[in-house]
CSV table of C-alpha atoms in Angstrom, one decimal:
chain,number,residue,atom,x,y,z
A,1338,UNK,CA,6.7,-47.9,-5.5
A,1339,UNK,CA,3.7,-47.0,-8.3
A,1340,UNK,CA,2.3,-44.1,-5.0
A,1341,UNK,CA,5.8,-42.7,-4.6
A,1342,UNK,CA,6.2,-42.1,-8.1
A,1343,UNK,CA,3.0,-41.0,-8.5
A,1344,UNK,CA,3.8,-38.0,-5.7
A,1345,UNK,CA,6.7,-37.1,-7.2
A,1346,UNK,CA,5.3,-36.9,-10.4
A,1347,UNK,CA,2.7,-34.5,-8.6
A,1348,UNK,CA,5.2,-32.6,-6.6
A,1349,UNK,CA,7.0,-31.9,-9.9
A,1350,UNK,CA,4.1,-30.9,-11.6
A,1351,UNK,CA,3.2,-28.8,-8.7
A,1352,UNK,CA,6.6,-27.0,-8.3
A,1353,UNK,CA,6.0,-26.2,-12.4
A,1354,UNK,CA,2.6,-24.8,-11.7
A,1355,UNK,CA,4.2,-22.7,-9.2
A,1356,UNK,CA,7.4,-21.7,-11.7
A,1357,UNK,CA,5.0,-20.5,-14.1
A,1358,UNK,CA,3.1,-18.6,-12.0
A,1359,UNK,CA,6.3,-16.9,-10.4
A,1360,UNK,CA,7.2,-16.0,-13.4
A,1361,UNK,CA,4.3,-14.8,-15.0
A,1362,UNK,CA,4.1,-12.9,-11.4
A,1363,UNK,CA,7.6,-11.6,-11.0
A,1364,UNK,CA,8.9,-11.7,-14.4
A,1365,UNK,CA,11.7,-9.3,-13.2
A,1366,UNK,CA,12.6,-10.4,-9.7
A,1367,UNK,CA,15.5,-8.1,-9.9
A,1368,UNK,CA,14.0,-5.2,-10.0
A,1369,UNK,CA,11.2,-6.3,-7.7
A,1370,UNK,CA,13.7,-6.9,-5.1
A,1371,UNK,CA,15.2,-4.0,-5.6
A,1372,UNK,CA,11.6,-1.8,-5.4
A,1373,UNK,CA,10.5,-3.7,-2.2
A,1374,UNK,CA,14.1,-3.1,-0.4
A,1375,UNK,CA,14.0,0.4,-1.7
A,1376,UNK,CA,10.6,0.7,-0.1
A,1377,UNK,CA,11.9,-0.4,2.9
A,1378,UNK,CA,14.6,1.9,3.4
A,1379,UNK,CA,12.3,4.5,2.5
A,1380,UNK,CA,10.6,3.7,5.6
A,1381,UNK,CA,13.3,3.4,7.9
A,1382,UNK,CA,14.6,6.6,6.5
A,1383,UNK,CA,11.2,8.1,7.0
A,1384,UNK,CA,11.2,7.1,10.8
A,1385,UNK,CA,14.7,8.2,11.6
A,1386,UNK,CA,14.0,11.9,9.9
A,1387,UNK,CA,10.8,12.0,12.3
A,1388,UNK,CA,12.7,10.7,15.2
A,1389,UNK,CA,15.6,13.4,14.7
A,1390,UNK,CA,12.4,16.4,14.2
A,1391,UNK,CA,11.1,15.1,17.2
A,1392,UNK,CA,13.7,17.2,19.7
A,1393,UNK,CA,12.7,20.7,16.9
A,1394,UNK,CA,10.4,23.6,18.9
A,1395,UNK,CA,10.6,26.2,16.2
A,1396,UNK,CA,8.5,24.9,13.2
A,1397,UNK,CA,8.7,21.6,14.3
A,1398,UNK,CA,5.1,20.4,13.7
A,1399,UNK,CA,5.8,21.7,10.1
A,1400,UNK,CA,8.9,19.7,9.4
A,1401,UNK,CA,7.3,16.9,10.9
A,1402,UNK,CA,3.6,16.9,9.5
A,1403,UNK,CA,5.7,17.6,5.6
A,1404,UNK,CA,8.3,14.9,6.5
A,1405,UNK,CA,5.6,12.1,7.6
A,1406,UNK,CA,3.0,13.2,4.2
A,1407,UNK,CA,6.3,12.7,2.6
A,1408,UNK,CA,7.2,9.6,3.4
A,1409,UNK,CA,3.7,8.4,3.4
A,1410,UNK,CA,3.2,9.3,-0.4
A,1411,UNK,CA,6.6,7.5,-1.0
A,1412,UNK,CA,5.5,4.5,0.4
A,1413,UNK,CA,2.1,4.3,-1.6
A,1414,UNK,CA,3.7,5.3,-4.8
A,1415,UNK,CA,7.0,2.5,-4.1
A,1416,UNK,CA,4.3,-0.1,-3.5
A,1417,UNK,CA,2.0,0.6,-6.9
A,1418,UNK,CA,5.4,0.7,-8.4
A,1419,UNK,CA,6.0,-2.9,-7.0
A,1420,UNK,CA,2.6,-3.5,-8.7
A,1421,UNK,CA,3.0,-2.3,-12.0
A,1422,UNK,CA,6.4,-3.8,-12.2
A,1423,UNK,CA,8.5,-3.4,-14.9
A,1424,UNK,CA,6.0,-2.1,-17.2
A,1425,UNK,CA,5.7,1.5,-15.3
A,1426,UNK,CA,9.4,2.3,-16.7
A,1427,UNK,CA,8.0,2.7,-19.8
A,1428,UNK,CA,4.6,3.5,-19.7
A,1429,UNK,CA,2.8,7.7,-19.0
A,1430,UNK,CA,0.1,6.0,-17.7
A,1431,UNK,CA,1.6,3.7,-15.4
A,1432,UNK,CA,3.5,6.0,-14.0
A,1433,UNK,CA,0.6,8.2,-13.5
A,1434,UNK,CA,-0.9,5.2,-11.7
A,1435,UNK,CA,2.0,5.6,-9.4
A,1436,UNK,CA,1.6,9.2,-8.6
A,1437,UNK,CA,-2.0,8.7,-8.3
A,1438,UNK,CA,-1.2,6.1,-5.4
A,1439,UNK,CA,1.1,8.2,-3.7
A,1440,UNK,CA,-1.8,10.7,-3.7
A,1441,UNK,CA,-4.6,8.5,-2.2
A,1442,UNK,CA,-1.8,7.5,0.7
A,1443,UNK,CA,-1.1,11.2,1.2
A,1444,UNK,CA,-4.6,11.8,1.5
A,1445,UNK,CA,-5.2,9.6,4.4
A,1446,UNK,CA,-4.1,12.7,6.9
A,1447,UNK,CA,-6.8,14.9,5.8
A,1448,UNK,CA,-8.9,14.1,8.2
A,1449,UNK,CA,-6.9,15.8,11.1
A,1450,UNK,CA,-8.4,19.0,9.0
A,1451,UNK,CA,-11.8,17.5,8.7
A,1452,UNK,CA,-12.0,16.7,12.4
A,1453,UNK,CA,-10.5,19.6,13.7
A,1454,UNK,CA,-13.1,21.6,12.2
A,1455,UNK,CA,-9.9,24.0,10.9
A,1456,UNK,CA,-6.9,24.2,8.6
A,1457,UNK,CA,-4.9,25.0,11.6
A,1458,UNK,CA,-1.6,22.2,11.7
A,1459,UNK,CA,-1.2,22.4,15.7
A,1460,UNK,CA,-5.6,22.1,15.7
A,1461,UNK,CA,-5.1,19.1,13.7
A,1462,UNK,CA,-2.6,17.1,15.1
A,1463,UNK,CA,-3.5,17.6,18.4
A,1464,UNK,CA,-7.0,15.7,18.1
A,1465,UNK,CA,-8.5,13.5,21.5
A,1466,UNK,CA,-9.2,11.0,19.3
A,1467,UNK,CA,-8.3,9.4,16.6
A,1468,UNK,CA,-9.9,10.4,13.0
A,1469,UNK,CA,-12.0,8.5,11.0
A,1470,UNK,CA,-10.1,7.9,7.5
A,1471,UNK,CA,-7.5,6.2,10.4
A,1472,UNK,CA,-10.5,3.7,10.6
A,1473,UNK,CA,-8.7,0.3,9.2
A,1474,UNK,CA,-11.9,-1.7,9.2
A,1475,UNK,CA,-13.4,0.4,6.6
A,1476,UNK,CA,-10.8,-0.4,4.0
A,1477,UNK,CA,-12.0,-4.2,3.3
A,1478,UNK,CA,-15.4,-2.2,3.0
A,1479,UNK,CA,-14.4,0.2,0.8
A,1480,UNK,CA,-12.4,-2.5,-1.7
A,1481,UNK,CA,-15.2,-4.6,-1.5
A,1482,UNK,CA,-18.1,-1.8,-2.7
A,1483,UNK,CA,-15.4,-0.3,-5.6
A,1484,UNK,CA,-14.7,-4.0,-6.9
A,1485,UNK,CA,-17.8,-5.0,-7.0
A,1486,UNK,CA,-18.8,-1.5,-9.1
A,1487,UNK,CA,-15.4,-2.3,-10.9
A,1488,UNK,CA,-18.0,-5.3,-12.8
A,1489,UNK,CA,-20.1,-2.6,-14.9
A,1490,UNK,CA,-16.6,0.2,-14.4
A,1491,UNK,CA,-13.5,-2.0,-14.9
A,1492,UNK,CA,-11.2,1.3,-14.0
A,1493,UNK,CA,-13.0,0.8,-10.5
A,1494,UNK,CA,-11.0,-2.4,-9.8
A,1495,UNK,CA,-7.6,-1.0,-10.6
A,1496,UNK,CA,-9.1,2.1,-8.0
A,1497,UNK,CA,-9.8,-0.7,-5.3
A,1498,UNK,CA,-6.4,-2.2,-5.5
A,1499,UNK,CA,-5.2,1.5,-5.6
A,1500,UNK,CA,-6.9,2.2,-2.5
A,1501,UNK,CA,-6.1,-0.8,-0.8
A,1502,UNK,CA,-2.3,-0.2,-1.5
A,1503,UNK,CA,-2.4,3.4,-0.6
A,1504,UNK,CA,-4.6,3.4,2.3
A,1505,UNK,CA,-3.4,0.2,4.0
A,1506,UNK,CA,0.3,0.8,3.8
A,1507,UNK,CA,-0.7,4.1,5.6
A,1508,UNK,CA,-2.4,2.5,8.1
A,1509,UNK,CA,0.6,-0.1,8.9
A,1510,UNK,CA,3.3,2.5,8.8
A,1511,UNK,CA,1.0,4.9,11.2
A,1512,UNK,CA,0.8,1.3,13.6
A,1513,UNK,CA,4.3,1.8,14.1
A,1514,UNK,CA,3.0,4.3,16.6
A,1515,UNK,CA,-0.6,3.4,17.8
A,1516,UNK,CA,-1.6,-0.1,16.2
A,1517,UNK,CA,-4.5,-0.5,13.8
A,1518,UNK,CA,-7.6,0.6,14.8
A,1519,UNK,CA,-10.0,-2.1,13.7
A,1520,UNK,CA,-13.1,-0.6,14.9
A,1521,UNK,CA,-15.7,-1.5,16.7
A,1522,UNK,CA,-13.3,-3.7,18.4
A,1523,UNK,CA,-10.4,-1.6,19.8
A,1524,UNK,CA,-6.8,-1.2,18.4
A,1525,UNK,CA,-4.2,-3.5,17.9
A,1526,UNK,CA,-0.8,-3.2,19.7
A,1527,UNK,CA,1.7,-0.5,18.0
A,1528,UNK,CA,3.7,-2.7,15.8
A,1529,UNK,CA,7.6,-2.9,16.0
A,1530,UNK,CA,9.5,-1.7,12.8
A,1531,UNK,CA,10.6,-4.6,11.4
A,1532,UNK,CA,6.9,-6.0,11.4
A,1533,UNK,CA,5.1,-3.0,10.2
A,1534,UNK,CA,7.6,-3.0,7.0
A,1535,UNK,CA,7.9,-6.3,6.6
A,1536,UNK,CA,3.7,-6.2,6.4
A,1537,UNK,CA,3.9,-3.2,3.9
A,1538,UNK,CA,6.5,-5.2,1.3
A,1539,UNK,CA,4.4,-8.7,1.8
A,1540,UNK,CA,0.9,-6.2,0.7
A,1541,UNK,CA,2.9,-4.8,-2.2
A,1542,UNK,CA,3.4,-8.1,-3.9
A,1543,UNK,CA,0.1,-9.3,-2.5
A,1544,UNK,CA,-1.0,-6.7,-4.7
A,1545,UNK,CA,1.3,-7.1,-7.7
A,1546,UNK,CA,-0.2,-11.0,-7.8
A,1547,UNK,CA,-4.0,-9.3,-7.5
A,1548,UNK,CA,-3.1,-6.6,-10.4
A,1549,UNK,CA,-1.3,-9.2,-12.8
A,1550,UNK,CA,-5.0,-11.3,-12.4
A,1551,UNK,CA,-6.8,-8.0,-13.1
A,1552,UNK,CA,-4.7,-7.6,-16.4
A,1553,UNK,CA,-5.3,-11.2,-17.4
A,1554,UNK,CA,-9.0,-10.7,-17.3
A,1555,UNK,CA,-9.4,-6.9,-18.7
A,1556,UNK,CA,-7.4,-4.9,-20.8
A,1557,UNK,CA,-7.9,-1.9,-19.0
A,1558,UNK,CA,-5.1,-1.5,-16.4
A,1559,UNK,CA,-5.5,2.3,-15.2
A,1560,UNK,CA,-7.3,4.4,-13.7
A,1561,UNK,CA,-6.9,6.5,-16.3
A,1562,UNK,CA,-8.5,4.7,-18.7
A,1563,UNK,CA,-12.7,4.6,-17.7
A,1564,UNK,CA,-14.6,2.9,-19.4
């Protein structure tokens, strides 16, 4: 009788542990839920534009290659949103943090230029292989090196988290199409809608509970505040 009280007890405990850290997490779970299903219907919206493009000749690559960076940059800058939560409503430089991420994600297609050697479009996205910034293993790498600078430049650690939302939401929206490339290894399989968003909402609040630690340990939340 003493043991099973003792677990609830625990489990109780537990469960308020977990309340408090939901909370302190998601202090508005309303508009969190309404960011993450807004990101996801950006993404759906973003493949069914591309899918309709598809069947275009004249200009086509254009209206694709704009409609993709598009979608792309509205991804990143939904899931820093998710991140910053309710605070970016009213804050310039929270809301420059989310343009800033919608930047870096946009970004990530400059390397069709860089390996194509040209600023041609039809050059670019007709490449044999794949382009390095497509390199998924290199993001862990990259977070890893900029947190671990982020201990003498705290803005650095709000730039890893940056770069690990931007830059990894790319990745898993582009492995709708051709899987992650997780080099030297090989790529993934492509990954079905519903996973590749469902992975993209799970990293932004993966992130939001990274960020709200950040904030607990420095005051400096943005990257536009270097130190």
């Amino acid at each position: 009788m003493t043991s099973t009280v003792q677990i609830l007890i625990g489990m109780l405990l537990i469960n308020g542990l977990i309340s408090q850290d939901l909370y302190h997490w998601f202090p508005a779970p309303y508009l969190t839920f309404f960011l993450c299903s807004l990101l996801s219907m950006v993404c759906l919206l973003g493949d069914y534009i591309l899918v309709k493009l598809s069947g275009i000749q004249e200009n086509g690559n254009i209206l694709r290659a704009v409609t993709d960076s598009t979608t792309h940059a509205s991804v990143g800058a939904l899931v820093w949103a998710v991140a910053e939560g309710y605070e970016f409503l009213g804050e310039k430089k929270k809301w420059l943090n989310v343009l800033f991420c919608a930047f870096l994600a946009a970004s990530v297609d400059l390397d069709h230029f860089m390996a194509a050697g040209s600023l041609d479009l039809k050059k670019a996205l007709h490449l044999q292989h794949r382009p390095p910034f497509h390199i998924t293993s290199l993001i862990p790498a990259v977070v890893f090196l900029c947190w671990i600078i982020g201990y003498y430049r705290p803005s650095m650690k709000v730039f890893s988290l940056m770069f690990l939302a931007s830059w990894l939401s790319h990745h898993l929206r582009d492995a709708n199409h051709r899987g992650l490339w997780l080099a030297p290894f090989g790529h993934t399989p492509v990954f079905p809608s519903v996973v590749y968003i469902f992975l993209i909402v799970v990293l932004s609040l993966i992130v939001r509970i990274c960020y709200c630690h950040l904030q607990t340990n420095t005051v400096h939340t943005s990257i536009f505040q270097i130190v």
